[in-house]
Short mmCIF file of C-alpha atoms and ligand atoms in Angstrom, two decimals:
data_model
loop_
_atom_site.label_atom_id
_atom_site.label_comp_id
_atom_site.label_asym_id
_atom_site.label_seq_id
_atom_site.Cartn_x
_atom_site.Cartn_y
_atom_site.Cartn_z
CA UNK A 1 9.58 -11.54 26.56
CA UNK A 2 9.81 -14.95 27.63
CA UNK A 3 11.87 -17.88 26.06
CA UNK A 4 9.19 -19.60 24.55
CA UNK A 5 8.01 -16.30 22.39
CA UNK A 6 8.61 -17.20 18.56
CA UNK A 7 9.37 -14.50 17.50
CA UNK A 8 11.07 -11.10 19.41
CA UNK A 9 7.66 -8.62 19.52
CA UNK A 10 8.01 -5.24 17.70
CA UNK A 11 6.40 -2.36 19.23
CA UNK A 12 5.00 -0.75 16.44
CA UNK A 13 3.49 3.24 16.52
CA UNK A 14 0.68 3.96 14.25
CA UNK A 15 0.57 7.25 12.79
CA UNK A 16 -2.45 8.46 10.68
CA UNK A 17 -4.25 5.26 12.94
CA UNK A 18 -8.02 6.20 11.96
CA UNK A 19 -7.42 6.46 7.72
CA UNK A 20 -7.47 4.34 5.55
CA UNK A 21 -3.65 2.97 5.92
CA UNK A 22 -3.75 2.90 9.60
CA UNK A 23 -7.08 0.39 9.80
CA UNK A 24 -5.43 -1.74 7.30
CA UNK A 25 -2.03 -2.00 9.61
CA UNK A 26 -4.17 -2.09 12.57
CA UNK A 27 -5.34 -5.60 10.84
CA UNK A 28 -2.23 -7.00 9.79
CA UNK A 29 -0.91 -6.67 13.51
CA UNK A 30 -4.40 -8.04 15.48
CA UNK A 31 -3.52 -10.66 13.17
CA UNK A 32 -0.22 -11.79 14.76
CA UNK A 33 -0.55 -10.21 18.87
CA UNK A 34 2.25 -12.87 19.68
CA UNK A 35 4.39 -10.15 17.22
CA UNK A 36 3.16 -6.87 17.14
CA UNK A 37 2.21 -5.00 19.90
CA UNK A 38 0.42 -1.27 18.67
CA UNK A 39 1.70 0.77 21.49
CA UNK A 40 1.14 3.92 20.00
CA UNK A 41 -1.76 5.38 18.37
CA UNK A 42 -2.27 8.80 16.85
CA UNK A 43 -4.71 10.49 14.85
CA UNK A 44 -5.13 14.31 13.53
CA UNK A 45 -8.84 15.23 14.74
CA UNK A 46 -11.05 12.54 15.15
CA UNK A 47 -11.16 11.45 18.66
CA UNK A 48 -14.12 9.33 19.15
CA UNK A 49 -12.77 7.21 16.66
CA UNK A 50 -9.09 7.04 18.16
CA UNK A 51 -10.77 5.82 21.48
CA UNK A 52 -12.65 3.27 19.89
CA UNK A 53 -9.23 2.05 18.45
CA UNK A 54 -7.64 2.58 21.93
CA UNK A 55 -10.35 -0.24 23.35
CA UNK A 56 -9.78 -2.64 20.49
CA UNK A 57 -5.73 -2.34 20.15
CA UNK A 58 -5.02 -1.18 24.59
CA UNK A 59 -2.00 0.49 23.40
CA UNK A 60 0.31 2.10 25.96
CA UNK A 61 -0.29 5.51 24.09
CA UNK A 62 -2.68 7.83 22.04
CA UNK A 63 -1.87 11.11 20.33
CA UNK A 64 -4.41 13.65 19.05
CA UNK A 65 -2.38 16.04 16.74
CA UNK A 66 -5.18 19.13 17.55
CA UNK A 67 -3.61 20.25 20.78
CA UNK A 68 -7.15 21.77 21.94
CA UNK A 69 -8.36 18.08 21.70
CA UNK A 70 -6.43 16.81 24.94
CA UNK A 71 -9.11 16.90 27.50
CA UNK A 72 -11.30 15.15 25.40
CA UNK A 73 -8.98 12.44 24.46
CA UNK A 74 -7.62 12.27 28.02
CA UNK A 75 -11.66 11.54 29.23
CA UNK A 76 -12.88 9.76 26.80
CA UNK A 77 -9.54 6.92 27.38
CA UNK A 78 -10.48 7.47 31.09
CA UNK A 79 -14.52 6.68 30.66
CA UNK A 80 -13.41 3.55 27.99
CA UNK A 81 -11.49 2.17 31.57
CA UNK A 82 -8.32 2.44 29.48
CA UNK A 83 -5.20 2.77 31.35
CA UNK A 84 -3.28 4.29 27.77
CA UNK A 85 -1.58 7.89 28.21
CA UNK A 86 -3.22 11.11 26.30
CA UNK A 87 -1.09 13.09 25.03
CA UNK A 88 -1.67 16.02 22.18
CA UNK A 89 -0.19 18.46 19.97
CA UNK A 90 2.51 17.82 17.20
CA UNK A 91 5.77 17.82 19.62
CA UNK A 92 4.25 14.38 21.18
CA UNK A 93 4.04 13.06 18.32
CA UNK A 94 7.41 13.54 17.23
CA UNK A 95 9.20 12.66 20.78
CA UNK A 96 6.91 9.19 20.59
CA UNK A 97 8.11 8.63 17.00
CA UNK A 98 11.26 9.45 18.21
CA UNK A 99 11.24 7.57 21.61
CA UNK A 100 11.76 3.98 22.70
CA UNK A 101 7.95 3.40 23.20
CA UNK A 102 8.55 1.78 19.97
CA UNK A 103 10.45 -0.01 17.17
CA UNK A 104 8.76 -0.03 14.08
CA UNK A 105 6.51 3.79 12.95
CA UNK A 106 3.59 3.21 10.58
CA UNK A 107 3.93 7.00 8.94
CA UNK A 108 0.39 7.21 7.55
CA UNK A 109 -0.29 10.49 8.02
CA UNK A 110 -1.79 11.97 4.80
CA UNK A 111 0.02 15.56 3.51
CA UNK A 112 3.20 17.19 4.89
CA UNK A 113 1.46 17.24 8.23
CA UNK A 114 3.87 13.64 8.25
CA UNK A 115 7.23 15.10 7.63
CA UNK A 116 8.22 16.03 11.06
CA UNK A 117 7.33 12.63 12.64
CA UNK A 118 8.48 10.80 9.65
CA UNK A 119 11.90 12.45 10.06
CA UNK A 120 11.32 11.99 13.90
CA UNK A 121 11.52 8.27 13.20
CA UNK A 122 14.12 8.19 10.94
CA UNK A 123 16.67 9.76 12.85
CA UNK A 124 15.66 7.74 15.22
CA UNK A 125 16.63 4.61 13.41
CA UNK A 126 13.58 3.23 13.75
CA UNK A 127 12.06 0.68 10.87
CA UNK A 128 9.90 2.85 8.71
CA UNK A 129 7.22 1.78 6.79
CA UNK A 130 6.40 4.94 4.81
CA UNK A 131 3.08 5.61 3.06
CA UNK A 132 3.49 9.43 3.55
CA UNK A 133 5.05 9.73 0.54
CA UNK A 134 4.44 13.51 0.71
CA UNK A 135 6.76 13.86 3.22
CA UNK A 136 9.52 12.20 0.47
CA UNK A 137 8.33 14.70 -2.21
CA UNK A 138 8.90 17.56 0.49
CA UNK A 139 12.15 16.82 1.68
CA UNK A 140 13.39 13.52 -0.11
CA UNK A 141 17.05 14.36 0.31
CA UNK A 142 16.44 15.20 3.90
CA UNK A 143 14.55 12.23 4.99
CA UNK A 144 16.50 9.88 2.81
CA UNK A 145 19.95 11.44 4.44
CA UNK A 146 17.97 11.08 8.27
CA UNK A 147 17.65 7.31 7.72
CA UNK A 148 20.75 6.75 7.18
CA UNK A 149 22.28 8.51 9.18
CA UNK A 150 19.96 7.79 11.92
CA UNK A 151 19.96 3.83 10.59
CA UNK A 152 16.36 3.84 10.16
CA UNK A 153 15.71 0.99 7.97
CA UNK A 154 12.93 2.20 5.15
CA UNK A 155 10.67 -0.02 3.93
CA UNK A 156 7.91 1.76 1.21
CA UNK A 157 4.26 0.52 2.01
CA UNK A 158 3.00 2.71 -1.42
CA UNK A 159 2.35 -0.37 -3.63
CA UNK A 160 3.94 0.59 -6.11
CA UNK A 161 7.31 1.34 -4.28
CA UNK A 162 6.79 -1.88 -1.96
CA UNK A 163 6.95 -3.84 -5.59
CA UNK A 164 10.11 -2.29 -6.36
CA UNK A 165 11.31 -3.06 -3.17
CA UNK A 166 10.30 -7.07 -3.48
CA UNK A 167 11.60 -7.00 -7.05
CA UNK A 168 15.05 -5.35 -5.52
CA UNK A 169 15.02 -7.80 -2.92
CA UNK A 170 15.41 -4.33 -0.02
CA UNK A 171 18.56 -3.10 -2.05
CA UNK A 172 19.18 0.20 -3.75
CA UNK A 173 19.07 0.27 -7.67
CA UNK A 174 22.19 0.24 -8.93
CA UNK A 175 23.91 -0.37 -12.32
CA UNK A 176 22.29 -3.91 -12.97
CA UNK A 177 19.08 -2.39 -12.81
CA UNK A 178 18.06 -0.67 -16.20
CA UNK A 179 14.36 0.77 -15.35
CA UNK A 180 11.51 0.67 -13.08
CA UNK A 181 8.34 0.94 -14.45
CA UNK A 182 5.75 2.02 -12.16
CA UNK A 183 1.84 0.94 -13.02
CA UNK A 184 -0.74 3.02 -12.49
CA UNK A 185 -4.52 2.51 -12.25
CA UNK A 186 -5.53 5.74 -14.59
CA UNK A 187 -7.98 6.38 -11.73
CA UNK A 188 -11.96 7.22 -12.50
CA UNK A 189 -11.49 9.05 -15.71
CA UNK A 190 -8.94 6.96 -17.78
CA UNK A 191 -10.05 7.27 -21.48
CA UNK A 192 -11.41 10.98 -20.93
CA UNK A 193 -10.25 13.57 -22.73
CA UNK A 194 -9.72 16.96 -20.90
CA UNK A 195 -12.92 18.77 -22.36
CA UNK A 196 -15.02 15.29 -20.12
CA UNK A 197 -13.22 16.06 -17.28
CA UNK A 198 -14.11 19.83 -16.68
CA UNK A 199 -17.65 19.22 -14.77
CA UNK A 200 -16.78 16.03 -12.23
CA UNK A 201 -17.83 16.06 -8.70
CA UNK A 202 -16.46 15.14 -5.80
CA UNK A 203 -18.09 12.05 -5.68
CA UNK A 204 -17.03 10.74 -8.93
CA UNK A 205 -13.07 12.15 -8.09
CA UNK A 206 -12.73 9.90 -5.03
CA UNK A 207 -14.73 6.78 -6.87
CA UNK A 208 -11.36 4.73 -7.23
CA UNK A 209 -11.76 1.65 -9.32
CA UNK A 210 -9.31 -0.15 -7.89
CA UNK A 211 -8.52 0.88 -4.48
CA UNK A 212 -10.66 1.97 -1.41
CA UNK A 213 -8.36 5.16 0.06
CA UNK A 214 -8.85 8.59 1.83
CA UNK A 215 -9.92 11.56 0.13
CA UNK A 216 -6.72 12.98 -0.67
CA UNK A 217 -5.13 10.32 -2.28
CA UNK A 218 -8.30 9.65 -4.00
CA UNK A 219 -8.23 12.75 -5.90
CA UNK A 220 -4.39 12.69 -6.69
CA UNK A 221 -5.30 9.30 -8.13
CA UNK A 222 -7.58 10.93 -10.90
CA UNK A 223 -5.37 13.60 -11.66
CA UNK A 224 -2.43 11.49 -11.83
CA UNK A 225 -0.77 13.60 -9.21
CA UNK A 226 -0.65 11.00 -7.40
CA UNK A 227 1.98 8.81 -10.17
CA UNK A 228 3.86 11.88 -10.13
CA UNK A 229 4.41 12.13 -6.62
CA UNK A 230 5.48 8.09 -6.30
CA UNK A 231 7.85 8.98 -9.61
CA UNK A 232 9.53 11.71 -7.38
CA UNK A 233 9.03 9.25 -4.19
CA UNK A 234 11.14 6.01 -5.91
CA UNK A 235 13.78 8.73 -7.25
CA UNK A 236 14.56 9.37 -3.49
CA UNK A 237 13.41 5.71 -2.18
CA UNK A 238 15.70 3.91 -4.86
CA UNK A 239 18.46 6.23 -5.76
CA UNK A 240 17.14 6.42 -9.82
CA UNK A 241 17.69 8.96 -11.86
CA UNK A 242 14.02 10.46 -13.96
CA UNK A 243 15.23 8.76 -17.01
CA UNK A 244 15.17 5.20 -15.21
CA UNK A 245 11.68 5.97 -14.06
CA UNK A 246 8.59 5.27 -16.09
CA UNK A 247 4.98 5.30 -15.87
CA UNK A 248 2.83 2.50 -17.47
CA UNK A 249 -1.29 2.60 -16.93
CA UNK A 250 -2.18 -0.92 -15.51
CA UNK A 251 -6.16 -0.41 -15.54
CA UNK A 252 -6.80 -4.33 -13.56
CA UNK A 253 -4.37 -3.11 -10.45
CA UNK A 254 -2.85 -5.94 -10.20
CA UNK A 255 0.53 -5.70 -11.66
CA UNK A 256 1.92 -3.29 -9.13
CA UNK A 257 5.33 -2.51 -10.38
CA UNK A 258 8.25 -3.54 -12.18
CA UNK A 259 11.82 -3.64 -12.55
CA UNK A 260 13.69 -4.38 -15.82
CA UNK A 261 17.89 -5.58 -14.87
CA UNK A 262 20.54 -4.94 -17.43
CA UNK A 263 20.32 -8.82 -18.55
CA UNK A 264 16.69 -8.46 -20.04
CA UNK A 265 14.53 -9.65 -17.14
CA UNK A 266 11.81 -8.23 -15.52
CA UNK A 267 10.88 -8.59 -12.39
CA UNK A 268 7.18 -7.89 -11.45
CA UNK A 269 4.93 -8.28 -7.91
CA UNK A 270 1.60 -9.25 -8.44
CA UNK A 271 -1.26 -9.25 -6.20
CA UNK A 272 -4.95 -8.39 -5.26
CA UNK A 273 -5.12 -4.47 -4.66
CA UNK A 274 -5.33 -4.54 -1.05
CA UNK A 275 -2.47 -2.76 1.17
CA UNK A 276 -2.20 -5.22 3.77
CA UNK A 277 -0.38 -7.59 1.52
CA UNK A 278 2.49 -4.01 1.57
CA UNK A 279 1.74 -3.59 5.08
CA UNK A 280 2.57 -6.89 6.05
CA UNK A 281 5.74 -6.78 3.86
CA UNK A 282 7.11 -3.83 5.74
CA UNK A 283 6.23 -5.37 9.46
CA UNK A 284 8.13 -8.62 8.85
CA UNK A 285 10.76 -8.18 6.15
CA UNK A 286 12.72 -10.08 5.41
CA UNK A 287 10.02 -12.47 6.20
CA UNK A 288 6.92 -12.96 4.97
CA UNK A 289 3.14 -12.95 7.18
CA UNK A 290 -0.19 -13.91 6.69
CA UNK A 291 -1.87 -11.25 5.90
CA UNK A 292 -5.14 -11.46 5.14
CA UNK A 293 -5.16 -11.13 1.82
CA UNK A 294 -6.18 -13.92 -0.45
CA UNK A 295 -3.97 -14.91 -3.38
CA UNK A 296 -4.52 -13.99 -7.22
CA UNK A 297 -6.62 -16.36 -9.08
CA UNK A 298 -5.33 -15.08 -12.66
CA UNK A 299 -7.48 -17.06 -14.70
CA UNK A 300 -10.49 -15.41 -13.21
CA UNK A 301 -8.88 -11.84 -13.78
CA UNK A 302 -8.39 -12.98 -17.34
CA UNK A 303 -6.00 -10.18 -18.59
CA UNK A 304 -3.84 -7.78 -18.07
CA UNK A 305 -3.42 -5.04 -20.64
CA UNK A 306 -1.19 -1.91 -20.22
CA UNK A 307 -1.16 1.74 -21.93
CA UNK A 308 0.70 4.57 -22.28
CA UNK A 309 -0.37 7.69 -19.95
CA UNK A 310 -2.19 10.42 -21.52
CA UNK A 311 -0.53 13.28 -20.27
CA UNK A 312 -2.31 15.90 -22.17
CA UNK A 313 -5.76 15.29 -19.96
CA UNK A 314 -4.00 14.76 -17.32
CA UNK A 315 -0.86 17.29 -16.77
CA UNK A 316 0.04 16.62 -13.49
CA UNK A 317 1.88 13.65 -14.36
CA UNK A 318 3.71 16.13 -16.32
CA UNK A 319 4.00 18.86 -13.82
CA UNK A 320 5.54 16.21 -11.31
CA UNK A 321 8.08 15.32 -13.67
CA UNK A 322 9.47 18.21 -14.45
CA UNK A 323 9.56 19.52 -10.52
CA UNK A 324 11.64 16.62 -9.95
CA UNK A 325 14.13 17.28 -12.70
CA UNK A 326 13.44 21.22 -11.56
CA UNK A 327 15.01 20.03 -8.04
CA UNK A 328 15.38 22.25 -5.43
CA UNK A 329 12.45 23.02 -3.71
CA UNK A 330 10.48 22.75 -6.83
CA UNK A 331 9.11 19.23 -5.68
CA UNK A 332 7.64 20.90 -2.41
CA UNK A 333 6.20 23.73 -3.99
CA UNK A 334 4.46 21.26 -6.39
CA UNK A 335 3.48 18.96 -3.64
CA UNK A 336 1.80 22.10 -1.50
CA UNK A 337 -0.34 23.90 -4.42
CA UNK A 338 -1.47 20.16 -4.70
CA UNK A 339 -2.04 19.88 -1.13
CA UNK A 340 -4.58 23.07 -1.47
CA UNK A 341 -6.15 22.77 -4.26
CA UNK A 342 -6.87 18.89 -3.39
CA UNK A 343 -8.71 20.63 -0.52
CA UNK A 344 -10.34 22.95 -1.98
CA UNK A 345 -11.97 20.69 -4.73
CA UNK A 346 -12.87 18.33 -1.79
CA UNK A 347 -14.43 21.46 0.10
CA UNK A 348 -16.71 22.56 -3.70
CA UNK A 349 -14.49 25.51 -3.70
CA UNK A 350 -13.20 24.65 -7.22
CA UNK A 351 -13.56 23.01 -9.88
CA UNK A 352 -11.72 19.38 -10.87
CA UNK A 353 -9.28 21.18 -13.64
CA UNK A 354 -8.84 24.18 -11.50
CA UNK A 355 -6.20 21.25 -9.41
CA UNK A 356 -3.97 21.26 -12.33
CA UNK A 357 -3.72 24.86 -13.22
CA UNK A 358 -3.21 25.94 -9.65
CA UNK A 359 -0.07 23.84 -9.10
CA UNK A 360 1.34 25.42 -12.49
CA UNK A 361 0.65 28.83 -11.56
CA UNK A 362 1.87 28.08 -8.37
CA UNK A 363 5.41 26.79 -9.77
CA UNK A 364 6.04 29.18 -12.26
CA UNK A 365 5.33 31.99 -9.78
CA UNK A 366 7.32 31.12 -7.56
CA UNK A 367 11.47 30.59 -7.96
CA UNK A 368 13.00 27.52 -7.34
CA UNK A 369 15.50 27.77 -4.30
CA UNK A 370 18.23 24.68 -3.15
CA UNK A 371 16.71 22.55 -0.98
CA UNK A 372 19.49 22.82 1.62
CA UNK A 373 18.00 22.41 4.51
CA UNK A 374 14.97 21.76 6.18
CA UNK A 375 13.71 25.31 6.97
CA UNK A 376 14.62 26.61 3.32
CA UNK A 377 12.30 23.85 2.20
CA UNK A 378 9.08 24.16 4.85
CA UNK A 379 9.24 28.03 3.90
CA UNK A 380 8.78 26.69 0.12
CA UNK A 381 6.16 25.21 1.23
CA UNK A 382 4.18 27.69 3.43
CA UNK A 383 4.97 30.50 0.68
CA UNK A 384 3.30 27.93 -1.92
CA UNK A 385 0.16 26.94 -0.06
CA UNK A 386 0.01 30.93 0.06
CA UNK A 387 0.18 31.50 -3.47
CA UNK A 388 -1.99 29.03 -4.26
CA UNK A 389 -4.52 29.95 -1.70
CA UNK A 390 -5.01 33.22 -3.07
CA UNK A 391 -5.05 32.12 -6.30
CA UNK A 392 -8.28 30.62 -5.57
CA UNK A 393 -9.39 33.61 -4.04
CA UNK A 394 -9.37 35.12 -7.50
CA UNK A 395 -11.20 32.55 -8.98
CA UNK A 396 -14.59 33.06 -10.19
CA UNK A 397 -17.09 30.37 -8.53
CA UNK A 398 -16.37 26.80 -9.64
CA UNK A 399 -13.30 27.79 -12.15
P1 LIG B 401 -6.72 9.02 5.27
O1 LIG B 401 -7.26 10.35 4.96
O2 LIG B 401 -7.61 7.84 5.19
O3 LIG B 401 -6.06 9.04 6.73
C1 LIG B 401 -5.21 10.07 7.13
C2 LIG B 401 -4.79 9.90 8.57
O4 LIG B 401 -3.94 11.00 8.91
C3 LIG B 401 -5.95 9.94 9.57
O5 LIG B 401 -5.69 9.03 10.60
C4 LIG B 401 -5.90 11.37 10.12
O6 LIG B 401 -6.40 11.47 11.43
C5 LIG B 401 -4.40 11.63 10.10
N1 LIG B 401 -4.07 13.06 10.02
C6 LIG B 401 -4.56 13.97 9.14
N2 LIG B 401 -4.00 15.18 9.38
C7 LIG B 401 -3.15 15.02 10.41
C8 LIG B 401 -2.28 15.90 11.11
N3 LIG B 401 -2.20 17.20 10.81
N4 LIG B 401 -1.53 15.38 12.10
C9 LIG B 401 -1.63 14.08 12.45
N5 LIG B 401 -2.43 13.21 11.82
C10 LIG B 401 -3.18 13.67 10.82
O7 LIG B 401 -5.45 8.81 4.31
P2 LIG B 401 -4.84 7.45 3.74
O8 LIG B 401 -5.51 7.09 2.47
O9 LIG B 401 -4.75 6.44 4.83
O10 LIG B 401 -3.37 7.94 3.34
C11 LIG B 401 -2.37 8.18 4.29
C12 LIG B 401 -1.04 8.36 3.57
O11 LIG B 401 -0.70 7.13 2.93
C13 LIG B 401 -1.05 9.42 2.47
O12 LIG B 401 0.18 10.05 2.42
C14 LIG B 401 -1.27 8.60 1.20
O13 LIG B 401 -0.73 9.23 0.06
C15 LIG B 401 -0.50 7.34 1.54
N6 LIG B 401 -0.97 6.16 0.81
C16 LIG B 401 -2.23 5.70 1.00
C17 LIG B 401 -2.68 4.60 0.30
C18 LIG B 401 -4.06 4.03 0.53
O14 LIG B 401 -4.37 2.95 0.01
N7 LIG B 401 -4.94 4.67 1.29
C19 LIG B 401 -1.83 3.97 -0.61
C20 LIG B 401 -0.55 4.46 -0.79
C21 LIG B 401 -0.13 5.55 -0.06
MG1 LIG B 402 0.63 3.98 -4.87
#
C-alpha cells in the first residue's frame, strides 16, 4: 500500500462468485479497484464460468467446491495465462475463508452448503457480509456466538436485513426499538388462492417480479419460505424476539424494511430492488460507495401500497414461524425439507404445493432436539433431508 492510496484496500473473498449475489459484488468492487481487491474466488460446479471470472477479476485464488473438478480448474487458470492458485474441495474453502488471503468474505453460497465457510469466516473475525441466510436458519446461535467471539463484524446483504441494519445504524435492537417490520414482495402468485397455485411450473415459480435471483431463492420467494427464513434470520441477526418481528407484503419492492422505536418513529430504507445498493453497504460501512445503482425517482413509481400476508395459500410463512418459536433444531429441520423439496420442484419431480407439505411432514416427524452444538444440529439436518427425500419417493408422479 503506498501513502498516497485513499483508502486502506480490503481483500475481499467471494463465495458463491458465479450466482446471482456473487456477479452483483463482483460489480460493486470492479467499481472501486483502488479499494477492493477480489483475491479469492469460489464457486460449487461451474468451472468454465469461474475461469472466465478468474480473467476478468486476476484474483490470487479460485476454489471449485466439487473436489473431482481440480484438474480442470487447475488447466483451464493455466491455458487463461493466469498465475491464480486452484485449489478444490470444501476444506479449501474453509482454510481461505478462514486465512489471511483476505479481510472481508462475501458468503453467497446458496443452501447449508455455506455454513461451514460462513462459520470459517466468522471465527475468523473477518467482516461478513452474509446473504447465506440459510446458514443463520441452520445454526443461528452458533454463527451468531462465532462472530463474536471470533470478532467478525456481520453486516446482512439480504435486503431486507441490510434495511434493518441502516435503520439501526449497525447496532443490535434493543429496548428503544419496538418492531421491525420486514416487506415482502408476495412473489409470482400474490392474490392466488391455494386451489390457483396447485398446477405452476417451474418457469412461472422462479418468474420474480421484483428481483432477478437464483433458482432457489426464486422458489422460496413464491412460497414465502423465503420471509420465513429472513424472520428466523433477523431473530438471530438483531437479537428480536418473534413477537417484535412482522411481515408486511410490499408488492413495488421498494420499501425494503422497517423499524418502528419506542417514541413512534419509523425508520424505513428505500431503494430500487437491486442488491448492489446492500452489497455496497456491507463493503464500505460505515461509509457509503457508488454503487451503481441509480436513485428512486418516487414520483414515477407513483405508490406504494402494503397488505397483510395470506398465510393460508401460502403456509410456509407459517411453518417458519412456528420452527423458530419451536427452537432447537426445529429451524434446521425446516430449512433442509425446504432445501429438498426446492430441488425437487426445480428438477419436475414434484409438484409446487408438494414444497409446503413436505417441510410439515418433515417437522412433525421428526422431534425437535437442543441445538447445542454444531454436530447435534448438521445431524438434524442430514436426518431431515432424509425424511423428506423419501417422502417424495412415496409420492405419486407430480403430487
Ligand atoms: P445462485 O444460485 O445464483 O448462486 C449460488 C452460488 O453458490 C453459485 O456461485 C454456486 O456455484 C455456489 N454453490 C452452490 N452450491 C455450492 C456448494 N456446495 N459449495 C460451494 N458453492 C456452491 O444463488 P443466489 O441467488 O446468488 O443466492 C445466494 C445466497 O444469497 C442464497 O443463500 C440466497 O438465499 C441469498 N440471497 C440472494 C439474493 C439474491 O438477490 N439473489 C437476495 C438475498 C439473499
Ligand atoms: Mg430478502
Amino acid at each position: 500500500m503506498s501513502m498516497s492510496t485513499p483508502f486502506p484496500s480490503r481483500r475481499v473473498a467471494v463465495f458463491g462468485a458465479t450466482g446471482s449475489i456473487g456477479t452483483s459484488a463482483l460489480d460493486v468492487i470492479a467499481r472501486h479497484r483502488q479499494r477492493f481487491q477480489a483475491s479469492v474466488l469460489a464457486a460449487g460446479s461451474n468451472v468454465d464460468a469461474l475461469v472466465a471470472l478468474c480473467v476478468r477479476h486476476r484474483p490470487q485464488h479460485a476454489v471449485i467446491a466439487d473436489p473431482t473438478l481440480f484438474a480442470r480448474l487447475r488447466d483451464g487458470l493455466r491455458d487463461a495465462g493466469l498465475p491464480t492458485q486452484a485449489h478444490a474441495g470444501g476444506e479449501a474453502l474453509d482454510a481461505l475463508a478462514a486465512g489471511d488471503q483476505c479481510d472481508t468474505v462475501i458468503a453467497a453460497i446458496v443452501g447449508a452448503a455455506g455454513l461451514p465457510s460462513t462459520l470459517a469466516a466468522a471465527r475468523a473475525g473477518k467482516r461478513l457480509l452474509l446473504a447465506n441466510k440459510e446458514s443463520l436458519v441452520l445454526a443461528g446461535e452458533l454463527l451468531m456466538r462465532a462472530a463474536r467471539e471470533g470478532g467478525a463484524e456481520i453486516v446482512p446483504v439480504d435486503s431486507e436485513h441490510n434495511a434493518i441494519f441502516q435503520c439501526l445504524r449497525g447496532r443490535d435492537a434493543d429496548a428503544q426499538v419496538r418492531r421491525v417490520l420486514i416487506t415482502a414482495s408476495g412473489g409470482p402468485f400474490r392474490g392466488r388462492g391455494r386451489a390457483e397455485l396447485a398446477g405452476v411450473t417451474v418457469a412461472q415459480a422462479v418468474a420474480h417480479p421484483k428481483w432477478s435471483m437464483g433458482p432457489k431463492i426464486s422458489v422460496d420467494s413464491a412460497t414465502l419460505m423465503n420471509k420465513g427464513l429472513e424472520v428466523i434470520e433477523a431473530h438471530h441477526l438483531f437479537g428480536l424476539q418473534p413477537a417484535r418481528i412482522e411481515v408486511l407484503v410490499h408488492p413495488q419492492s421498494l420499501v425494503h424494511s422497517l423499524v418502528e422505536f419506542i417514541d413512534g418513529s419509523t425508520l424505513a430504507q428505500l431503494g430500487l430492488p437491486d442488491m448492489r445498493t446492500a452489497l455496497a453497504v456491507g463493503l464500505g460501512w460505515p461509509q457509503r460507495l457508488e454503487s451503481g445503482v441509480a436513485g428512486l425517482d418516487l414520483l414515477q413509481h407513483g405508490r406504494l401500497d402494503f397488505e397483510a400476508p395470506d398465510t393460508e395459500a401460502f403456509p410456509c410463512l407459517a411453518l417458519a414461524w412456528s420452527a423458530m418459536e419451536a427452537g432447537g433444531t426445529a429451524p434446521a429441520i425446516l430449512n433442509a425439507a425446504n432445501e429438498v423439496a426446492v430441488s425437487a420442484f426445480l428438477q419436475g419431480r414434484i409438484g409446487f404445493l408438494a414444497i409446503p407439505a413436505l417441510v410439515e411432514s418433515t417437522l412433525t416427524a421428526l422431534p425437535r432436539e437442543p441445538a447445542d452444538s454444531l454436530q447435534r444440529l448438521l445431524a438434524a439436518d442430514a436426518q431431515a433431508r432424509q425424511t423428506a427425500e423419501r417422502a417424495i419417493s412415496r409420492l405419486p408422479p407430480h403430487a
